[in-house]
Tab-separated table of C-alpha atoms in Angstrom:
chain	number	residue	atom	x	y	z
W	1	UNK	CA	90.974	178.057	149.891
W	2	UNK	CA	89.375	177.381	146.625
W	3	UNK	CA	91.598	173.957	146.524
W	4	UNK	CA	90.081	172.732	150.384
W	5	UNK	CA	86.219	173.527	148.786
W	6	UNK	CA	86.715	170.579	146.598
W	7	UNK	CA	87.314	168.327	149.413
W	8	UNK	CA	85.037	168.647	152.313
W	9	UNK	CA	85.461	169.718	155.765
W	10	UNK	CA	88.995	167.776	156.231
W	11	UNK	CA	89.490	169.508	159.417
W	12	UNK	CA	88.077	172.957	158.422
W	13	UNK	CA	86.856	175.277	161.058
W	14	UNK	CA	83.169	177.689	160.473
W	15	UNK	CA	80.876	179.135	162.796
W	16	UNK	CA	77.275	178.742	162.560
W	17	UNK	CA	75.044	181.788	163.934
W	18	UNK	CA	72.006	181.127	165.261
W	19	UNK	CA	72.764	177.429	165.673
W	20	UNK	CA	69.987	176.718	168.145
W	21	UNK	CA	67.083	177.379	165.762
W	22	UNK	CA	65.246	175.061	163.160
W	23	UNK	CA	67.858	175.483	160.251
W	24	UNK	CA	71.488	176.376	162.210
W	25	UNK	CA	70.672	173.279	164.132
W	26	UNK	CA	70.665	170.825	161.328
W	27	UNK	CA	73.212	172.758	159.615
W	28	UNK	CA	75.700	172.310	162.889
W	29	UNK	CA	75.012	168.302	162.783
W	30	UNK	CA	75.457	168.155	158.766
W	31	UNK	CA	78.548	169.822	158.982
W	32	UNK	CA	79.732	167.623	162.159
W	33	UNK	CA	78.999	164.692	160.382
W	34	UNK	CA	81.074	165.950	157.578
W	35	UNK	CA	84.115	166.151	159.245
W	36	UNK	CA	84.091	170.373	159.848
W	37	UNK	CA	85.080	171.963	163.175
W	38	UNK	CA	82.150	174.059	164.136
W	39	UNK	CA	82.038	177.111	166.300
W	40	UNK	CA	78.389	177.759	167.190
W	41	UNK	CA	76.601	180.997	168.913
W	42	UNK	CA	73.140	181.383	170.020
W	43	UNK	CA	71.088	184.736	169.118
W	44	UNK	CA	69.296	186.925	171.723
W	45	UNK	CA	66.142	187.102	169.785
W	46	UNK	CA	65.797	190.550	171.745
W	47	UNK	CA	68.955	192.115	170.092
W	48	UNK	CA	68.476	194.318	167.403
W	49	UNK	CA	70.846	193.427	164.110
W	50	UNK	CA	73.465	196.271	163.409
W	51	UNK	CA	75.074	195.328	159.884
W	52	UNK	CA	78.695	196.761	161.655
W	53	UNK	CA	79.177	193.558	162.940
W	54	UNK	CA	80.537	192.450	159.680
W	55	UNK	CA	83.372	194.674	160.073
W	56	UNK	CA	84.633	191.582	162.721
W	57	UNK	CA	84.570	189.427	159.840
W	58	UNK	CA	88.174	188.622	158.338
W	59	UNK	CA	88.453	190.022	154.870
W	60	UNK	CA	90.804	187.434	153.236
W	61	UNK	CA	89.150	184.380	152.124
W	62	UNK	CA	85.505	184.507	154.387
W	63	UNK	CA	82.776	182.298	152.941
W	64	UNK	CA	79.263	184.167	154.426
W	65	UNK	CA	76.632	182.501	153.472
W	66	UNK	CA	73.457	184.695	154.303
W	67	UNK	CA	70.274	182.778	154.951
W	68	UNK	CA	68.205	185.723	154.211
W	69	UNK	CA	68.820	186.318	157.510
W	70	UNK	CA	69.312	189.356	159.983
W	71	UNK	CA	73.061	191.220	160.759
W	72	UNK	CA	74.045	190.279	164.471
W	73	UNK	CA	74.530	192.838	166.897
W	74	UNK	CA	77.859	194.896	166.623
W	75	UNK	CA	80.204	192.563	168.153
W	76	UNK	CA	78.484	190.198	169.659
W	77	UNK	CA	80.564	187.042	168.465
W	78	UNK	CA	83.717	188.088	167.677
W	79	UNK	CA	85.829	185.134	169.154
W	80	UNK	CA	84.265	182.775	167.443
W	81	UNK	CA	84.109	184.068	163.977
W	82	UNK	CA	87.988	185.144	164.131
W	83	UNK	CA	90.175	182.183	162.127
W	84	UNK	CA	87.197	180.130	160.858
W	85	UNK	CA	87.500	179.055	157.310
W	86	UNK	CA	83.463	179.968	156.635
W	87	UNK	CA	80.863	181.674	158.434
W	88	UNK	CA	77.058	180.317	157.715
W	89	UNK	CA	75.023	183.322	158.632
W	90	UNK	CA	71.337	181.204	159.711
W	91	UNK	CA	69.766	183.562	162.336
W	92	UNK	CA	66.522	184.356	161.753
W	93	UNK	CA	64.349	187.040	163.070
W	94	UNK	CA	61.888	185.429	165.698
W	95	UNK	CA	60.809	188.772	166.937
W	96	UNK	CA	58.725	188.873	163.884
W	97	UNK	CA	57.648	185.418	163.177
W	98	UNK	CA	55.425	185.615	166.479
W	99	UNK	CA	53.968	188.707	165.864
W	100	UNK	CA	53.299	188.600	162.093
W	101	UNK	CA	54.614	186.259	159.709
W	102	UNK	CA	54.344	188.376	156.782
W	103	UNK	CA	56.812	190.656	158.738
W	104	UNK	CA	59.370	187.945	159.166
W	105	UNK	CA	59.788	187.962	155.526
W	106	UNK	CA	60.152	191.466	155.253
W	107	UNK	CA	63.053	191.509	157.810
W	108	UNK	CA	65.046	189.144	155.927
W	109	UNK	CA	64.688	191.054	152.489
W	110	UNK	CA	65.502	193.904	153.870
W	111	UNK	CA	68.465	192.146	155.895
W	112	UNK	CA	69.977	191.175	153.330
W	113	UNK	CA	69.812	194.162	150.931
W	114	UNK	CA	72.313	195.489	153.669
W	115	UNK	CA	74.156	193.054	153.825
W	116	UNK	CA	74.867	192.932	150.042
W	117	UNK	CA	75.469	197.046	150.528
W	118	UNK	CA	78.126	196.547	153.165
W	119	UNK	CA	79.733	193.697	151.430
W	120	UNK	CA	80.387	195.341	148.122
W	121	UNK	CA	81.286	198.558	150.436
W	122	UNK	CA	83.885	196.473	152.695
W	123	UNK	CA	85.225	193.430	150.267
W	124	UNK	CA	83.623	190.648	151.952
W	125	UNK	CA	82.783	187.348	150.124
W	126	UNK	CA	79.548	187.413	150.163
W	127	UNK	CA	76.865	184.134	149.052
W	128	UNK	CA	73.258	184.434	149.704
W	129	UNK	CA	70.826	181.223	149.686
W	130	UNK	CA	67.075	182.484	149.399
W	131	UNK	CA	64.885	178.763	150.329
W	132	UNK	CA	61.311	178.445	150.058
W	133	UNK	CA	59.229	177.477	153.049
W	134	UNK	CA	61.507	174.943	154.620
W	135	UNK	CA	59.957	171.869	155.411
W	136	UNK	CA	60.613	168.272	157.243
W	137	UNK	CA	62.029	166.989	161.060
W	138	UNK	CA	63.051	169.552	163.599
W	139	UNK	CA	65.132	168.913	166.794
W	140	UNK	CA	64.825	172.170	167.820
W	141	UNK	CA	62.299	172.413	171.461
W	142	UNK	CA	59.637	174.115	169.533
W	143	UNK	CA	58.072	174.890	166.124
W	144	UNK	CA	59.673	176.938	163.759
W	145	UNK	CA	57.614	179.593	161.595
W	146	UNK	CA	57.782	176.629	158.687
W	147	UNK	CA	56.395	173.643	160.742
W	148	UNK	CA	53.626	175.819	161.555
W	149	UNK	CA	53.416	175.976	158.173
W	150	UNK	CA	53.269	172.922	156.917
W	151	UNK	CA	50.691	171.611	159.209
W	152	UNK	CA	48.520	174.104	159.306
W	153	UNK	CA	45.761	172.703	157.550
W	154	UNK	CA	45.795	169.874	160.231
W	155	UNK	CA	45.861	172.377	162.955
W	156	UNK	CA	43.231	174.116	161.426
W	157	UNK	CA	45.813	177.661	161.455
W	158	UNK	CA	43.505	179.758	158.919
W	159	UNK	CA	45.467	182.620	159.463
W	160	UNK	CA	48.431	180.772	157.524
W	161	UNK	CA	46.066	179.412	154.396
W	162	UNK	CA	46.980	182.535	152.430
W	163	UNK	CA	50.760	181.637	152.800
W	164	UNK	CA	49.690	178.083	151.699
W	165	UNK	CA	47.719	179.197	148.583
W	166	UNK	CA	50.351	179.488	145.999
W	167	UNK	CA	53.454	178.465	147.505
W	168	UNK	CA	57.247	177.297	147.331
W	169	UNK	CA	59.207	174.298	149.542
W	170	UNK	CA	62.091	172.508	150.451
W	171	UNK	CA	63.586	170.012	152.855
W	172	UNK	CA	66.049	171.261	155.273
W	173	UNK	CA	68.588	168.539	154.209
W	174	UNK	CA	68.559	169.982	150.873
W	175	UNK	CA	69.094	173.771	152.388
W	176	UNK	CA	72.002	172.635	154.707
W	177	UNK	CA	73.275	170.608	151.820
W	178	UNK	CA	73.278	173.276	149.600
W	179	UNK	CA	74.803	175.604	152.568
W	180	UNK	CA	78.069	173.477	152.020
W	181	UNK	CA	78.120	173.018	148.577
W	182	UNK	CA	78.502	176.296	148.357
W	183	UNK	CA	80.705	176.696	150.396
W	184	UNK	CA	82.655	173.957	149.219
W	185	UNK	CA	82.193	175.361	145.604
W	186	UNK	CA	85.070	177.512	144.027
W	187	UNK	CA	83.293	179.061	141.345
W	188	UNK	CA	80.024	179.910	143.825
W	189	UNK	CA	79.334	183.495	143.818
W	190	UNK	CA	75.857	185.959	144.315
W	191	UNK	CA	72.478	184.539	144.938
W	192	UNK	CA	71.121	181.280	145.301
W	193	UNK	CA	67.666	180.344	144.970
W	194	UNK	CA	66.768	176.849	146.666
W	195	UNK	CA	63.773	175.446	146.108
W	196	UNK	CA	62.641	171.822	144.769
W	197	UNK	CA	59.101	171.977	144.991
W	198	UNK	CA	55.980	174.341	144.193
W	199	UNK	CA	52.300	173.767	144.975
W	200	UNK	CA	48.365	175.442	145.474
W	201	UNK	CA	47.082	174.532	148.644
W	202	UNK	CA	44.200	172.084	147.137
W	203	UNK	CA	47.518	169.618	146.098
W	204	UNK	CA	49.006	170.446	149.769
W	205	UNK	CA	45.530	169.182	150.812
W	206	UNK	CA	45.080	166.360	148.725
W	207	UNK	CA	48.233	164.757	149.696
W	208	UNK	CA	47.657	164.961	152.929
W	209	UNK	CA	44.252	163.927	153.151
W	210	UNK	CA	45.569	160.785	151.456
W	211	UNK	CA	48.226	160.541	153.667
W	212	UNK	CA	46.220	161.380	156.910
W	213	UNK	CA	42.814	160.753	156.618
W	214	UNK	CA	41.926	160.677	160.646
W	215	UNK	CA	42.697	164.318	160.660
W	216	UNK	CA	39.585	164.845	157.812
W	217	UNK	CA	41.544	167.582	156.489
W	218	UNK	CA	39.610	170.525	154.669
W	219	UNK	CA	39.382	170.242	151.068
W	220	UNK	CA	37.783	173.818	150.597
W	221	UNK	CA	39.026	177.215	150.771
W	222	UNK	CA	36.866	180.133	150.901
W	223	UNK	CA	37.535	182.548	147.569
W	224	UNK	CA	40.539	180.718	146.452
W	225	UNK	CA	39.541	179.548	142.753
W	226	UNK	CA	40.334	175.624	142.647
W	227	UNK	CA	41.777	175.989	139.052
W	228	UNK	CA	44.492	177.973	140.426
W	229	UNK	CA	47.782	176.805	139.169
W	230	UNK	CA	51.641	177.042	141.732
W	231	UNK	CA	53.706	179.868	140.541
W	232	UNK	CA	57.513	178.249	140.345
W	233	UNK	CA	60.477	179.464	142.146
W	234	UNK	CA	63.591	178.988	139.960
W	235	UNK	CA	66.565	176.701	141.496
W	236	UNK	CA	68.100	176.979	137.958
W	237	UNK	CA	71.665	178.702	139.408
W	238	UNK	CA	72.046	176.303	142.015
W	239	UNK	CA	71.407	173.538	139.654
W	240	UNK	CA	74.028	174.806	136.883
W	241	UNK	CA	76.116	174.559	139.168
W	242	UNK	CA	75.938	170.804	139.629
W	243	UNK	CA	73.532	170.552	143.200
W	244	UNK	CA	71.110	167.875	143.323
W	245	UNK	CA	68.112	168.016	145.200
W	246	UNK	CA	67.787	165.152	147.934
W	247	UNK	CA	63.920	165.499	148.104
W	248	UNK	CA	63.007	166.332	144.593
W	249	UNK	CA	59.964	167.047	143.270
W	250	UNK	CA	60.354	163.873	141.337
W	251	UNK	CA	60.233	161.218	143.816
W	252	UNK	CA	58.725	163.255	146.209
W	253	UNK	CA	55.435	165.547	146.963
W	254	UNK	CA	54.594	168.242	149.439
W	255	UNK	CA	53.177	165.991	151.684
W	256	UNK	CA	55.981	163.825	151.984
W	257	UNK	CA	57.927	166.860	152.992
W	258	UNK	CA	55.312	167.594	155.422
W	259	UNK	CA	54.673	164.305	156.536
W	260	UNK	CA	58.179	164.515	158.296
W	261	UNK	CA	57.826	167.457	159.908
W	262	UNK	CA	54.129	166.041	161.351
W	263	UNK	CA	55.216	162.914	162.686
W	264	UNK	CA	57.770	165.126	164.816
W	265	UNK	CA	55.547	167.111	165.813
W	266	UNK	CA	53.700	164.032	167.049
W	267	UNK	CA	56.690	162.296	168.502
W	268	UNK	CA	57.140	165.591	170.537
W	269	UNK	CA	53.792	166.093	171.547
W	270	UNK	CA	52.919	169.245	169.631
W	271	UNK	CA	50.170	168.250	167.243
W	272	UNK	CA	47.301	170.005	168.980
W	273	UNK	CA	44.187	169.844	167.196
């Protein structure tokens, strides 16, 4: 097991949960084009998550990677978990996200605090990536939680500015990429925290408004103090560990990050203003 890591999918089988939404989608085609069989299941978003379902998970050598994500229900998908090599865990909790985002959040933490409980309990290899607001193109048929996101201050989606004030991102090519480097990594183990970049929303603004100035995007934000400075999230693990960062904060701003996930929206005919 440890020796195949090292040398990319050469044939290996995984499954993919929750392959239909924003991140399992682009994690199925990164793995594809990486030469990985991939068994893929789609989430009823009406289920509720049972953390027994991880008894169906072979003990020997299984590679979960969690994506902060909720347990599926008791055995939902037990065919096509059975003899894969790796299972990336990438449901996410939708029931929440369109009721109150702050909830969605929630979920997950609480998600995977169970899941690290029934691990230890049960013997499962366990790896947990934690992103930031994950940001750029979708091909999923509708926004994600994080699209919203990211263009809310064209949209004019107030009720996300306080999620925008001091805040954390990354592309999704750098989350699916890290996905399989862990995977593919034989000394991987715990937590993971992935994210490149970290902002206030007056830089979130000012790159955009540079970078979109038709959409006169606001520039003020009532009671949030314009000296305010981003609180960073640390990638330092991940890093150590020898993962680069395809969009880094070096090279690349928030709004560039955004920028891809707007002209998606635009190509699909979702930017409603």
């Amino acid at each position: 097991m440890e020796e195949e890591r090292e040398h990319g999918g050469s044939g290996r089988t995984v499954c993919v949960t929750g392959a239909s939404g924003f991140i399992g989608s682009w994690l199925v085609m990164t793995l594809l084009q990486r030469g990985y069989h991939v068994r893929a299941t789609v989430r009823d978003p009406d289920n509720k998550s049972k953390v027994s379902h991880l008894l169906d998970l072979p003990k020997a050598g299984t590679h979960l990677t969690l994506w902060k994500a909720d347990i599926m229900e008791e055995g939902s998908f037990d065919d096509p978990i059975h003899g894969c090599d790796g299972v990336f865990h990438v449901a996410t909790p939708t029931e929440f996200s369109s009721k109150d985002p702050e909830m969605y959040f929630v979920g997950k933490t609480m998600a995977e605090k169970a899941a690290w409980e029934f691990a230890e309990e049960n013997g499962l290899d366990l790896i947990t990536i934690q992103p930031s607001i994950v940001i750029g193109p979708f091909i999923t048929p509708s926004k994600p939680l994080s699209i919203e996101l990211s263009i809310a201050l064209i949209t004019r989606n107030e009720r996300l500015y306080p999620m925008l004030t001091r805040a954390r991102a990354v592309h999704v090519v750098d989350v699916c990429n890290a996905h399989i480097y862990l995977l593919e990594h034989p000394q991987a183990k715990g937590r993971y925290i992935c994210s490149s970049h970290c902002f206030t929303i007056f830089d979130l603004s000012k790159s955009l408004s540079q970078k979109y100035p038709e959409f006169n995007i606001p520039t003020k934000f009532e009671s949030v103090d314009e000296s305010l400075k981003p609180i960073p999230a640390s990638s330092k693990k991940l890093l150590d560990l020898g993962f680069k960062f395809k969009y880094n904060s070096d090279e690349y701003d928030v709004g560039d990050l955004c920028s891809e996930a707007i002209e998606t929206c635009r190509e699909k005919g979702m930017l409603k203003l």
